Coordinates of C-alpha atoms in Angstrom, one line a residue:
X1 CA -16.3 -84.4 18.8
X2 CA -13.0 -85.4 16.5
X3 CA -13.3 -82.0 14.3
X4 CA -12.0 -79.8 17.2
X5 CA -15.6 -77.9 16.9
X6 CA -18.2 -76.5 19.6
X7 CA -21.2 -78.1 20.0
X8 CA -24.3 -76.1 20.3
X9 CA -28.0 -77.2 21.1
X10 CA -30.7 -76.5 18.8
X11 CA -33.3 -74.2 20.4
X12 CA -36.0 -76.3 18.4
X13 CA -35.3 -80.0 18.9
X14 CA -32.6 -79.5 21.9
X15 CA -30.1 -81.9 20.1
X16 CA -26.5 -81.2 21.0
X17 CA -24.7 -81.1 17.7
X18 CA -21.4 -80.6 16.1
X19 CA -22.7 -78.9 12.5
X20 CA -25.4 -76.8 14.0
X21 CA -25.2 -73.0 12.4
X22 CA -26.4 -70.0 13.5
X23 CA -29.1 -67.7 11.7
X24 CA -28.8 -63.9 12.6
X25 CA -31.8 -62.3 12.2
X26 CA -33.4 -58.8 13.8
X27 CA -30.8 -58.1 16.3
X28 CA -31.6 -61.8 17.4
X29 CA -29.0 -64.8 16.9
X30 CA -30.4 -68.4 17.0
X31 CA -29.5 -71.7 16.7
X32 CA -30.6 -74.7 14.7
X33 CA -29.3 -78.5 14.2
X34 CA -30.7 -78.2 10.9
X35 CA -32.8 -76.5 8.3
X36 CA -35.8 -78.3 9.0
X37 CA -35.8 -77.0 12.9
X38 CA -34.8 -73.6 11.4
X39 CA -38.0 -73.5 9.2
X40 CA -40.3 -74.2 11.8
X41 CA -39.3 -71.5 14.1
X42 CA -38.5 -68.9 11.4
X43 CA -40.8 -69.5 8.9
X44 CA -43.5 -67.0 9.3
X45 CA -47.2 -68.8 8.2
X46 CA -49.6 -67.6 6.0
X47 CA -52.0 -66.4 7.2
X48 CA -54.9 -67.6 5.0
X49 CA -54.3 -71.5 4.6
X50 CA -51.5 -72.3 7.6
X51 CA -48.9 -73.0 5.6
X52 CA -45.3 -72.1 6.2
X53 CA -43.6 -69.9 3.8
X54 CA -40.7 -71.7 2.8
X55 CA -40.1 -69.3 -0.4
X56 CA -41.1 -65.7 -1.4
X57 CA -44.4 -65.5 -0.6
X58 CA -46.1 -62.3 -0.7
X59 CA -47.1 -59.4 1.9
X60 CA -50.0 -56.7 2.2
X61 CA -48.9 -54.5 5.1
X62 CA -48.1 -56.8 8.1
X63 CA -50.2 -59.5 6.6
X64 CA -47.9 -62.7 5.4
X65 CA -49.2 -65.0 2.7
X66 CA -47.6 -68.2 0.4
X67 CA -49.1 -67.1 -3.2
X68 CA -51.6 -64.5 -4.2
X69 CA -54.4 -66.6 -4.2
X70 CA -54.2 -66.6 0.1
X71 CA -54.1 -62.9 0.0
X72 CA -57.2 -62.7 -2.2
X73 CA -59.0 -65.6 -0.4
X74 CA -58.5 -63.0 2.9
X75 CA -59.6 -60.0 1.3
X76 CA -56.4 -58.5 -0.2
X77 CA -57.4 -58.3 -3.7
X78 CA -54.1 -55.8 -5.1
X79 CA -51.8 -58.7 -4.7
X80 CA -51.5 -60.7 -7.9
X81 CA -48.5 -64.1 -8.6
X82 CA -47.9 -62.7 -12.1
X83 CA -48.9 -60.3 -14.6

């Protein structure tokens, strides 16, 4: 690699790259090639429609959700995406 730089392999993907980063997270460090393969082990899923939640999201106790309308869908009706 010309930039003097490590290389380090993406735990998702497995590609050996120059610009992958670390993300530090719960005593854990990991390491991505990009956003995309960060996302996708990171991410955690709502639990309601599968999706993974990329943004805020919302949370009922241990329960993760993308929007108040998942939470309600599963039974958490307190939650509510604006008043």
């Amino acid at each position: 690699m010309g930039s003097g730089g490590l290389m380090a392999t993406c735990e998702v993907c497995g590609n050996d790259y120059g610009m992958s980063f670390e993300v530090h997270a719960q005593g854990a460090v990991h390491v991505f090639d990009s956003f995309e393969c960060a996302i996708q082990r990171m991410a955690p899923i709502c639990e309601h429609c599968q999706c993974r939640i990329v943004g805020h999201g919302v949370e009922a106790g241990d329960r993760f959700f993308c929007c108040a309308h998942c939470a309600r869908e599963a039974g958490v009706r307190e939650l509510v995406d604006h008043a």
